[in-house]
mmCIF file of C-alpha atoms and ligand atoms in Angstrom:
data_model
loop_
_atom_site.group_PDB
_atom_site.id
_atom_site.type_symbol
_atom_site.label_atom_id
_atom_site.label_comp_id
_atom_site.label_asym_id
_atom_site.label_seq_id
_atom_site.Cartn_x
_atom_site.Cartn_y
_atom_site.Cartn_z
ATOM 1 C CA UNK A 5 174.212 -7.788 -122.734
ATOM 2 C CA UNK A 6 177.486 -8.706 -121.039
ATOM 3 C CA UNK A 7 180.932 -9.284 -122.501
ATOM 4 C CA UNK A 8 182.757 -10.835 -119.570
ATOM 5 C CA UNK A 9 181.846 -8.360 -116.845
ATOM 6 C CA UNK A 10 181.372 -5.391 -119.191
ATOM 7 C CA UNK A 11 177.782 -4.240 -119.653
ATOM 8 C CA UNK A 12 176.923 -3.379 -123.257
ATOM 9 C CA UNK A 13 173.647 -1.524 -123.179
ATOM 10 C CA UNK A 14 172.011 -1.155 -125.633
ATOM 11 C CA UNK A 15 173.499 -4.143 -127.499
ATOM 12 C CA UNK A 16 174.712 -1.945 -130.366
ATOM 13 C CA UNK A 17 178.411 -1.612 -131.100
ATOM 14 C CA UNK A 18 180.397 0.801 -133.247
ATOM 15 C CA UNK A 19 182.637 -1.513 -135.312
ATOM 16 C CA UNK A 20 186.368 -0.797 -135.596
ATOM 17 C CA UNK A 21 187.265 1.400 -138.556
ATOM 18 C CA UNK A 22 190.838 2.424 -139.317
ATOM 19 C CA UNK A 23 191.115 6.128 -140.036
ATOM 20 C CA UNK A 24 187.544 6.797 -138.873
ATOM 21 C CA UNK A 25 187.156 5.783 -135.236
ATOM 22 C CA UNK A 26 188.837 8.762 -133.666
ATOM 23 C CA UNK A 27 188.056 9.651 -130.069
ATOM 24 C CA UNK A 28 185.739 12.376 -131.415
ATOM 25 C CA UNK A 29 183.709 9.955 -133.523
ATOM 26 C CA UNK A 30 183.579 7.322 -130.802
ATOM 27 C CA UNK A 31 182.309 9.895 -128.303
ATOM 28 C CA UNK A 32 179.615 10.963 -130.737
ATOM 29 C CA UNK A 33 178.479 7.388 -131.303
ATOM 30 C CA UNK A 34 178.390 6.685 -127.568
ATOM 31 C CA UNK A 35 176.338 9.820 -126.961
ATOM 32 C CA UNK A 36 174.044 8.834 -129.810
ATOM 33 C CA UNK A 37 173.361 5.480 -128.177
ATOM 34 C CA UNK A 38 176.029 2.878 -128.967
ATOM 35 C CA UNK A 39 176.502 0.552 -125.998
ATOM 36 C CA UNK A 40 180.165 -0.033 -126.832
ATOM 37 C CA UNK A 41 182.649 1.635 -129.147
ATOM 38 C CA UNK A 42 185.745 0.099 -130.760
ATOM 39 C CA UNK A 43 189.011 1.787 -131.570
ATOM 40 C CA UNK A 44 190.548 1.372 -134.957
ATOM 41 C CA UNK A 45 193.020 -1.493 -135.201
ATOM 42 C CA UNK A 46 196.337 -0.824 -133.489
ATOM 43 C CA UNK A 47 199.570 -2.571 -134.442
ATOM 44 C CA UNK A 48 201.075 -4.661 -131.644
ATOM 45 C CA UNK A 49 204.488 -4.141 -133.193
ATOM 46 C CA UNK A 50 204.039 -0.375 -133.252
ATOM 47 C CA UNK A 51 203.196 -0.521 -129.547
ATOM 48 C CA UNK A 52 206.285 -2.626 -128.963
ATOM 49 C CA UNK A 53 208.516 -0.045 -130.652
ATOM 50 C CA UNK A 54 206.883 2.870 -128.834
ATOM 51 C CA UNK A 55 205.422 4.604 -131.896
ATOM 52 C CA UNK A 56 204.211 8.078 -130.916
ATOM 53 C CA UNK A 57 201.517 7.986 -133.614
ATOM 54 C CA UNK A 58 200.188 4.714 -132.217
ATOM 55 C CA UNK A 59 200.087 6.119 -128.688
ATOM 56 C CA UNK A 60 197.835 8.837 -130.124
ATOM 57 C CA UNK A 61 195.382 6.153 -131.278
ATOM 58 C CA UNK A 62 195.084 4.975 -127.677
ATOM 59 C CA UNK A 63 193.833 8.310 -126.373
ATOM 60 C CA UNK A 64 190.583 7.851 -124.481
ATOM 61 C CA UNK A 65 188.387 9.515 -121.871
ATOM 62 C CA UNK A 66 185.797 8.446 -119.301
ATOM 63 C CA UNK A 67 182.806 9.608 -121.319
ATOM 64 C CA UNK A 68 183.317 7.103 -124.125
ATOM 65 C CA UNK A 69 183.529 4.034 -121.917
ATOM 66 C CA UNK A 70 183.123 1.141 -122.336
ATOM 67 C CA UNK A 71 185.836 1.071 -124.995
ATOM 68 C CA UNK A 72 187.182 -1.926 -126.855
ATOM 69 C CA UNK A 73 190.690 -1.499 -128.252
ATOM 70 C CA UNK A 74 191.532 -3.755 -131.168
ATOM 71 C CA UNK A 75 195.081 -4.973 -131.759
ATOM 72 C CA UNK A 76 196.623 -6.837 -134.668
ATOM 73 C CA UNK A 77 199.773 -8.896 -134.972
ATOM 74 C CA UNK A 78 201.043 -12.420 -135.476
ATOM 75 C CA UNK A 79 203.267 -13.220 -132.512
ATOM 76 C CA UNK A 80 201.667 -14.456 -129.280
ATOM 77 C CA UNK A 81 204.179 -12.820 -126.927
ATOM 78 C CA UNK A 82 204.064 -9.471 -128.757
ATOM 79 C CA UNK A 83 200.260 -9.567 -128.805
ATOM 80 C CA UNK A 84 200.153 -10.420 -125.093
ATOM 81 C CA UNK A 85 202.396 -7.464 -124.277
ATOM 82 C CA UNK A 86 200.286 -5.204 -126.522
ATOM 83 C CA UNK A 87 197.111 -6.405 -124.785
ATOM 84 C CA UNK A 88 198.621 -5.436 -121.430
ATOM 85 C CA UNK A 89 199.627 -2.071 -122.832
ATOM 86 C CA UNK A 90 196.141 -1.229 -124.138
ATOM 87 C CA UNK A 91 194.553 -2.456 -120.911
ATOM 88 C CA UNK A 92 196.769 -0.028 -119.007
ATOM 89 C CA UNK A 93 195.814 2.688 -121.515
ATOM 90 C CA UNK A 94 192.137 2.277 -120.580
ATOM 91 C CA UNK A 95 190.662 -0.516 -122.695
ATOM 92 C CA UNK A 96 187.660 -2.178 -121.064
ATOM 93 C CA UNK A 97 187.898 -4.966 -123.637
ATOM 94 C CA UNK A 98 190.816 -6.055 -125.845
ATOM 95 C CA UNK A 99 189.854 -7.300 -129.298
ATOM 96 C CA UNK A 100 191.930 -9.529 -131.582
ATOM 97 C CA UNK A 101 191.768 -8.555 -135.260
ATOM 98 C CA UNK A 102 191.313 -11.651 -137.421
ATOM 99 C CA UNK A 103 189.448 -10.004 -140.281
ATOM 100 C CA UNK A 104 191.699 -7.430 -141.923
ATOM 101 C CA UNK A 105 192.430 -8.336 -145.573
ATOM 102 C CA UNK A 106 194.798 -5.430 -146.312
ATOM 103 C CA UNK A 107 197.943 -6.654 -148.063
ATOM 104 C CA UNK A 108 200.413 -5.067 -145.640
ATOM 105 C CA UNK A 109 198.703 -6.734 -142.683
ATOM 106 C CA UNK A 110 198.411 -10.096 -144.442
ATOM 107 C CA UNK A 111 202.097 -10.037 -145.364
ATOM 108 C CA UNK A 112 202.900 -9.791 -141.677
ATOM 109 C CA UNK A 113 200.787 -12.906 -141.067
ATOM 110 C CA UNK A 114 198.169 -10.915 -139.148
ATOM 111 C CA UNK A 115 194.503 -9.928 -139.641
ATOM 112 C CA UNK A 116 192.501 -12.397 -141.701
ATOM 113 C CA UNK A 117 195.680 -14.416 -142.386
ATOM 114 C CA UNK A 118 194.993 -15.880 -138.940
ATOM 115 C CA UNK A 119 191.850 -17.487 -140.391
ATOM 116 C CA UNK A 120 194.309 -19.620 -142.382
ATOM 117 C CA UNK A 121 196.387 -20.577 -139.365
ATOM 118 C CA UNK A 122 193.973 -21.547 -136.593
ATOM 119 C CA UNK A 123 196.704 -22.924 -134.312
ATOM 120 C CA UNK A 124 198.502 -19.582 -134.325
ATOM 121 C CA UNK A 125 195.222 -17.686 -133.881
ATOM 122 C CA UNK A 126 194.349 -19.759 -130.839
ATOM 123 C CA UNK A 127 197.859 -19.375 -129.402
ATOM 124 C CA UNK A 128 197.612 -15.593 -129.765
ATOM 125 C CA UNK A 129 194.173 -15.474 -128.154
ATOM 126 C CA UNK A 130 195.337 -17.685 -125.277
ATOM 127 C CA UNK A 131 198.371 -15.470 -124.670
ATOM 128 C CA UNK A 132 196.174 -12.363 -124.650
ATOM 129 C CA UNK A 133 193.683 -13.918 -122.228
ATOM 130 C CA UNK A 134 196.513 -14.862 -119.860
ATOM 131 C CA UNK A 135 198.009 -11.378 -120.053
ATOM 132 C CA UNK A 136 195.036 -9.187 -119.081
ATOM 133 C CA UNK A 137 192.219 -8.972 -116.543
ATOM 134 C CA UNK A 138 189.710 -7.368 -118.944
ATOM 135 C CA UNK A 139 187.659 -9.497 -121.357
ATOM 136 C CA UNK A 140 189.238 -10.533 -124.653
ATOM 137 C CA UNK A 141 187.166 -10.762 -127.835
ATOM 138 C CA UNK A 142 187.970 -11.772 -131.417
ATOM 139 C CA UNK A 143 186.646 -10.259 -134.631
ATOM 140 C CA UNK A 144 186.667 -12.878 -137.341
ATOM 141 C CA UNK A 145 185.332 -13.589 -140.817
ATOM 142 C CA UNK A 146 183.577 -16.711 -142.097
ATOM 143 C CA UNK A 147 186.790 -18.130 -143.491
ATOM 144 C CA UNK A 148 189.635 -17.436 -145.825
ATOM 145 C CA UNK A 149 187.787 -17.886 -149.100
ATOM 146 C CA UNK A 150 184.392 -18.966 -150.437
ATOM 147 C CA UNK A 151 183.471 -22.466 -149.362
ATOM 148 C CA UNK A 152 185.702 -22.226 -146.295
ATOM 149 C CA UNK A 153 183.475 -22.253 -143.207
ATOM 150 C CA UNK A 154 186.212 -22.893 -140.676
ATOM 151 C CA UNK A 155 184.875 -20.164 -138.411
ATOM 152 C CA UNK A 156 182.701 -22.454 -136.303
ATOM 153 C CA UNK A 157 185.486 -24.795 -135.265
ATOM 154 C CA UNK A 158 187.883 -21.896 -134.836
ATOM 155 C CA UNK A 159 185.391 -19.990 -132.652
ATOM 156 C CA UNK A 160 184.930 -23.009 -130.398
ATOM 157 C CA UNK A 161 188.681 -23.223 -129.925
ATOM 158 C CA UNK A 162 188.909 -19.493 -129.195
ATOM 159 C CA UNK A 163 186.198 -19.838 -126.560
ATOM 160 C CA UNK A 164 188.023 -22.834 -125.044
ATOM 161 C CA UNK A 165 191.075 -20.650 -124.361
ATOM 162 C CA UNK A 166 188.973 -17.947 -122.717
ATOM 163 C CA UNK A 167 187.742 -15.559 -125.422
ATOM 164 C CA UNK A 168 184.612 -13.856 -124.045
ATOM 165 C CA UNK A 169 182.749 -12.955 -127.259
ATOM 166 C CA UNK A 170 183.117 -13.375 -131.006
ATOM 167 C CA UNK A 171 182.244 -10.697 -133.548
ATOM 168 C CA UNK A 172 181.574 -12.169 -136.982
ATOM 169 C CA UNK A 173 181.800 -10.070 -140.148
ATOM 170 C CA UNK A 174 179.715 -12.423 -142.241
ATOM 171 C CA UNK A 175 181.934 -12.527 -145.334
ATOM 172 C CA UNK A 176 185.083 -14.451 -146.181
ATOM 173 C CA UNK A 177 188.427 -12.673 -146.319
ATOM 174 C CA UNK A 178 188.563 -13.178 -150.087
ATOM 175 C CA UNK A 179 185.227 -11.453 -150.504
ATOM 176 C CA UNK A 180 186.394 -8.136 -149.078
ATOM 177 C CA UNK A 181 183.085 -6.286 -149.239
ATOM 178 C CA UNK A 182 181.721 -7.990 -152.336
ATOM 179 C CA UNK A 183 178.353 -9.640 -152.232
ATOM 180 C CA UNK A 184 175.893 -9.411 -149.389
ATOM 181 C CA UNK A 185 176.956 -10.427 -145.882
ATOM 182 C CA UNK A 186 175.683 -13.937 -145.119
ATOM 183 C CA UNK A 187 173.673 -13.446 -141.937
ATOM 184 C CA UNK A 188 172.810 -17.158 -141.813
ATOM 185 C CA UNK A 189 176.470 -17.748 -140.861
ATOM 186 C CA UNK A 190 175.898 -15.555 -137.801
ATOM 187 C CA UNK A 191 172.849 -17.613 -136.822
ATOM 188 C CA UNK A 192 174.910 -20.819 -137.082
ATOM 189 C CA UNK A 193 177.614 -19.400 -134.841
ATOM 190 C CA UNK A 194 175.019 -18.342 -132.241
ATOM 191 C CA UNK A 195 173.970 -21.997 -132.032
ATOM 192 C CA UNK A 196 177.549 -23.262 -131.853
ATOM 193 C CA UNK A 197 179.250 -21.264 -129.075
ATOM 194 C CA UNK A 198 178.303 -20.513 -125.469
ATOM 195 C CA UNK A 199 179.570 -16.898 -125.513
ATOM 196 C CA UNK A 200 177.839 -13.813 -126.965
ATOM 197 C CA UNK A 201 178.038 -13.540 -130.747
ATOM 198 C CA UNK A 202 178.189 -10.048 -132.231
ATOM 199 C CA UNK A 203 176.678 -9.920 -135.708
ATOM 200 C CA UNK A 204 178.311 -7.675 -138.301
ATOM 201 C CA UNK A 205 177.846 -6.839 -141.969
ATOM 202 C CA UNK A 206 175.502 -4.636 -143.968
ATOM 203 C CA UNK A 207 173.521 -2.913 -141.229
ATOM 204 C CA UNK A 208 172.789 0.448 -142.813
ATOM 205 C CA UNK A 209 169.679 1.613 -140.992
ATOM 206 C CA UNK A 210 167.953 1.047 -137.668
ATOM 207 C CA UNK A 211 165.555 -1.463 -139.201
ATOM 208 C CA UNK A 212 168.492 -3.557 -140.458
ATOM 209 C CA UNK A 213 169.819 -3.815 -136.897
ATOM 210 C CA UNK A 214 166.541 -5.179 -135.579
ATOM 211 C CA UNK A 215 166.232 -7.543 -138.515
ATOM 212 C CA UNK A 216 169.749 -8.879 -137.965
ATOM 213 C CA UNK A 217 169.055 -9.544 -134.303
ATOM 214 C CA UNK A 218 165.729 -11.201 -135.072
ATOM 215 C CA UNK A 219 167.033 -13.345 -137.941
ATOM 216 C CA UNK A 220 170.268 -14.481 -136.295
ATOM 217 C CA UNK A 221 169.654 -14.344 -132.534
ATOM 218 C CA UNK A 222 172.957 -12.495 -132.119
ATOM 219 C CA UNK A 223 173.574 -10.949 -128.706
ATOM 220 C CA UNK A 224 174.616 -7.600 -130.173
ATOM 221 C CA UNK A 225 174.735 -5.880 -133.528
ATOM 222 C CA UNK A 226 177.919 -4.200 -134.755
ATOM 223 C CA UNK A 227 177.570 -1.255 -137.135
ATOM 224 C CA UNK A 228 180.547 0.202 -139.017
ATOM 225 C CA UNK A 229 179.914 1.967 -142.366
ATOM 226 C CA UNK A 230 176.300 2.677 -141.467
ATOM 227 C CA UNK A 231 177.465 5.002 -138.682
ATOM 228 C CA UNK A 232 179.625 7.166 -140.967
ATOM 229 C CA UNK A 233 177.885 10.518 -141.182
ATOM 230 C CA UNK A 234 174.979 9.019 -139.273
ATOM 231 C CA UNK A 235 175.816 8.379 -135.588
ATOM 232 C CA UNK A 236 172.110 8.730 -134.806
ATOM 233 C CA UNK A 237 171.594 5.301 -136.377
ATOM 234 C CA UNK A 238 172.417 4.079 -132.846
ATOM 235 C CA UNK A 239 169.647 6.187 -131.268
ATOM 236 C CA UNK A 240 167.122 4.947 -133.783
ATOM 237 C CA UNK A 241 168.184 1.312 -133.528
ATOM 238 C CA UNK A 242 168.077 1.537 -129.714
ATOM 239 C CA UNK A 243 164.500 2.834 -129.971
ATOM 240 C CA UNK A 244 163.426 -0.038 -132.178
ATOM 241 C CA UNK A 245 165.185 -2.647 -130.048
ATOM 242 C CA UNK A 246 163.358 -1.264 -126.994
ATOM 243 C CA UNK A 247 160.043 -1.600 -128.835
ATOM 244 C CA UNK A 248 159.556 2.158 -129.343
ATOM 245 C CA UNK A 249 159.093 3.871 -132.698
ATOM 246 C CA UNK A 250 162.401 5.258 -133.921
ATOM 247 C CA UNK A 251 162.837 8.958 -133.279
ATOM 248 C CA UNK A 252 163.227 11.074 -136.366
ATOM 249 C CA UNK A 253 165.810 13.825 -136.196
ATOM 250 C CA UNK A 254 165.807 17.141 -137.997
ATOM 251 C CA UNK A 255 168.556 17.479 -140.588
ATOM 252 C CA UNK A 256 169.921 20.426 -138.591
ATOM 253 C CA UNK A 257 170.651 18.262 -135.574
ATOM 254 C CA UNK A 258 172.789 15.995 -137.729
ATOM 255 C CA UNK A 259 174.711 18.982 -139.018
ATOM 256 C CA UNK A 260 175.165 20.086 -135.409
ATOM 257 C CA UNK A 261 176.798 16.720 -134.806
ATOM 258 C CA UNK A 262 179.038 17.289 -137.840
ATOM 259 C CA UNK A 263 180.095 20.654 -136.391
ATOM 260 C CA UNK A 264 180.818 19.123 -132.998
ATOM 261 C CA UNK A 265 182.703 16.259 -134.672
ATOM 262 C CA UNK A 266 184.893 18.720 -136.599
ATOM 263 C CA UNK A 267 185.656 20.819 -133.524
ATOM 264 C CA UNK A 268 186.614 17.908 -131.297
ATOM 265 C CA UNK A 269 188.682 16.341 -134.062
ATOM 266 C CA UNK A 270 190.572 19.614 -134.531
ATOM 267 C CA UNK A 271 191.112 19.790 -130.796
ATOM 268 C CA UNK A 272 192.327 16.225 -130.730
ATOM 269 C CA UNK A 273 194.712 16.167 -133.674
ATOM 270 C CA UNK A 274 195.299 19.824 -134.433
ATOM 271 C CA UNK A 275 193.467 22.084 -136.886
ATOM 272 C CA UNK A 276 195.446 21.167 -140.011
ATOM 273 C CA UNK A 277 195.065 17.404 -139.706
ATOM 274 C CA UNK A 278 191.628 17.584 -138.082
ATOM 275 C CA UNK A 279 190.141 19.538 -141.001
ATOM 276 C CA UNK A 280 191.674 17.204 -143.560
ATOM 277 C CA UNK A 281 190.377 14.134 -141.754
ATOM 278 C CA UNK A 282 186.962 15.705 -141.398
ATOM 279 C CA UNK A 283 186.456 16.474 -145.097
ATOM 280 C CA UNK A 284 185.166 13.081 -146.158
ATOM 281 C CA UNK A 285 183.248 12.673 -142.918
ATOM 282 C CA UNK A 286 181.523 16.012 -143.451
ATOM 283 C CA UNK A 287 180.413 14.901 -146.921
ATOM 284 C CA UNK A 288 178.791 11.833 -145.402
ATOM 285 C CA UNK A 289 176.865 13.991 -142.932
ATOM 286 C CA UNK A 290 175.416 15.915 -145.864
ATOM 287 C CA UNK A 291 174.270 12.896 -147.901
ATOM 288 C CA UNK A 292 170.845 13.434 -149.380
ATOM 289 C CA UNK A 293 170.459 17.019 -148.169
ATOM 290 C CA UNK A 294 169.572 19.817 -150.584
ATOM 291 C CA UNK A 295 172.725 21.797 -151.359
ATOM 292 C CA UNK A 296 175.042 18.871 -150.582
ATOM 293 C CA UNK A 297 176.863 19.058 -153.954
ATOM 294 C CA UNK A 298 178.021 22.635 -153.330
ATOM 295 C CA UNK A 299 178.739 21.730 -149.727
ATOM 296 C CA UNK A 300 181.071 18.930 -150.812
ATOM 297 C CA UNK A 301 182.997 21.323 -153.050
ATOM 298 C CA UNK A 302 183.335 23.879 -150.228
ATOM 299 C CA UNK A 303 184.370 21.268 -147.705
ATOM 300 C CA UNK A 304 187.048 19.831 -149.970
ATOM 301 C CA UNK A 305 188.587 23.301 -150.239
ATOM 302 C CA UNK A 306 188.360 24.042 -146.513
ATOM 303 C CA UNK A 307 191.730 24.415 -144.833
ATOM 304 C CA UNK A 308 190.794 26.031 -141.539
ATOM 305 C CA UNK A 309 188.241 24.954 -138.978
ATOM 306 C CA UNK A 310 186.333 28.177 -139.472
ATOM 307 C CA UNK A 311 186.041 27.531 -143.249
ATOM 308 C CA UNK A 312 184.735 24.059 -142.532
ATOM 309 C CA UNK A 313 182.322 25.352 -139.886
ATOM 310 C CA UNK A 314 181.108 28.099 -142.274
ATOM 311 C CA UNK A 315 180.313 25.471 -144.916
ATOM 312 C CA UNK A 316 178.339 23.382 -142.415
ATOM 313 C CA UNK A 317 176.463 26.448 -141.129
ATOM 314 C CA UNK A 318 175.654 27.598 -144.681
ATOM 315 C CA UNK A 319 174.250 24.163 -145.525
ATOM 316 C CA UNK A 320 172.122 24.251 -142.352
ATOM 317 C CA UNK A 321 170.909 27.817 -143.056
ATOM 318 C CA UNK A 322 169.666 26.882 -146.507
ATOM 319 C CA UNK A 323 167.684 23.841 -145.438
ATOM 320 C CA UNK A 324 163.897 24.012 -145.594
ATOM 321 C CA UNK A 325 162.593 24.682 -142.035
ATOM 322 C CA UNK A 326 161.246 21.190 -141.383
ATOM 323 C CA UNK A 327 163.858 19.195 -143.254
ATOM 324 C CA UNK A 328 164.437 15.799 -141.729
ATOM 325 C CA UNK A 329 167.323 13.575 -142.550
ATOM 326 C CA UNK A 330 166.355 10.446 -144.397
ATOM 327 C CA UNK A 331 169.612 9.063 -145.717
ATOM 328 C CA UNK A 332 168.625 8.271 -149.290
ATOM 329 C CA UNK A 333 171.491 6.031 -150.065
ATOM 330 C CA UNK A 334 171.647 3.136 -147.706
ATOM 331 C CA UNK A 335 173.883 1.176 -150.032
ATOM 332 C CA UNK A 336 177.278 0.146 -148.753
ATOM 333 C CA UNK A 337 180.082 2.561 -149.375
ATOM 334 C CA UNK A 338 181.422 0.253 -152.046
ATOM 335 C CA UNK A 339 184.708 1.979 -152.699
ATOM 336 C CA UNK A 340 185.846 1.251 -149.172
ATOM 337 C CA UNK A 341 188.044 -1.741 -149.421
ATOM 338 C CA UNK A 342 189.934 -1.061 -146.237
ATOM 339 C CA UNK A 343 189.598 -3.515 -143.441
HETATM 340 C C1 FMN B 4 187.092 2.472 -143.446
HETATM 341 C C2 FMN B 4 187.010 1.152 -142.769
HETATM 342 C C3 FMN B 4 187.996 0.779 -141.881
HETATM 343 C C4 FMN B 4 187.913 -0.467 -141.215
HETATM 344 N N1 FMN B 4 188.871 -0.780 -140.296
HETATM 345 C C5 FMN B 4 188.757 -1.934 -139.579
HETATM 346 C C6 FMN B 4 189.678 -2.241 -138.531
HETATM 347 O O1 FMN B 4 190.585 -1.464 -138.208
HETATM 348 N N2 FMN B 4 189.500 -3.430 -137.873
HETATM 349 C C7 FMN B 4 188.489 -4.306 -138.194
HETATM 350 O O2 FMN B 4 188.368 -5.369 -137.570
HETATM 351 N N3 FMN B 4 187.598 -4.020 -139.155
HETATM 352 C C8 FMN B 4 187.702 -2.854 -139.830
HETATM 353 N N4 FMN B 4 186.746 -2.536 -140.779
HETATM 354 C C9 FMN B 4 185.626 -3.462 -141.003
HETATM 355 C C10 FMN B 4 184.407 -3.089 -140.184
HETATM 356 O O3 FMN B 4 184.659 -3.116 -138.796
HETATM 357 C C11 FMN B 4 183.230 -4.046 -140.496
HETATM 358 O O4 FMN B 4 183.595 -5.358 -140.165
HETATM 359 C C12 FMN B 4 182.823 -4.035 -141.968
HETATM 360 O O5 FMN B 4 182.819 -2.715 -142.490
HETATM 361 C C13 FMN B 4 181.423 -4.658 -142.152
HETATM 362 O O6 FMN B 4 180.475 -3.980 -141.362
HETATM 363 P P1 FMN B 4 179.477 -2.854 -141.973
HETATM 364 O O7 FMN B 4 178.727 -3.489 -143.081
HETATM 365 O O8 FMN B 4 178.624 -2.454 -140.786
HETATM 366 O O9 FMN B 4 180.335 -1.728 -142.473
HETATM 367 C C14 FMN B 4 186.826 -1.332 -141.464
HETATM 368 C C15 FMN B 4 185.843 -0.939 -142.370
HETATM 369 C C16 FMN B 4 185.910 0.282 -143.015
HETATM 370 C C17 FMN B 4 184.820 0.675 -143.958
#
């Protein structure tokens, strides 16, 4: 699958997730089999004012490429300058956030507020396309609220100004994460635009990814929450898409990934912050494993990397020898309202 001139192989994409998609996690997902990884959303205004924290979000390395960096904002010239900045920082693709329903972002007129102002959205996309050589994509929702299906017309206009692919989170902005994603909306968009459509929403296991591609005809499948604690979802989905049976992985290999994740995160953002950021992640890696309740308690108390590593190793040591990881709870992580 191609986005502009960028090869996305296999056609499986780690969706942008604020607070989650660190360089460490993106590297893991790429190694596990994602064909493309996305950064978390980055504020165009923060780039403009030279925020040191924001520069940290742009850290990348060769091994994770191709990388899509997502930016959000509401002013065409500021977004164009931010697109140039992230291109120079190493983005292979620049993505326009049109789906975020967080109040702070909406108040600034950005994120899914752009679904309400198609003229501005198109002006921003056009300015970004003019500003960079790499492909520009947009991540949208179905509309602003239920009954609003403006996404088809809007997508056509985005494509007309040069957007190379559209990712559709198949819910309206008003829905947040409520209700099932409407995959039929993805199928309708596939029919309506000449560029690749990336389907997104409620892919929680490898079988879901194949089903989404089959039911909608989307060019690629984007997985966000389903990859939390389970980067190997990409390996398994890649197997199924290639017509092979999905590999099954021992539970220990997933805990090895958790250990690696923790170490690289600590390296990247320092031990104190790295351990704190890893706590919730580590709990997700342990979902469904015997001993996970005690593990969660230990992890939440961990302050140093060695305490965190000890908890992971103890969980691995106490697993039955042939334990495999079958995530029992494929339900959405409902309490996550952040987008
Ligand atoms: C913790 C979290 C953070 C997110 N941050 C972003 C973001 O920065 N930009 C964005 O476009 N979407 C963001 N999303 C939305 C996801 O990319 C995705 O569209 C949504 O979760 C639906 O896909 P899923 O069912 O595979 O999780 C976020 C989702 C979660 C759970």
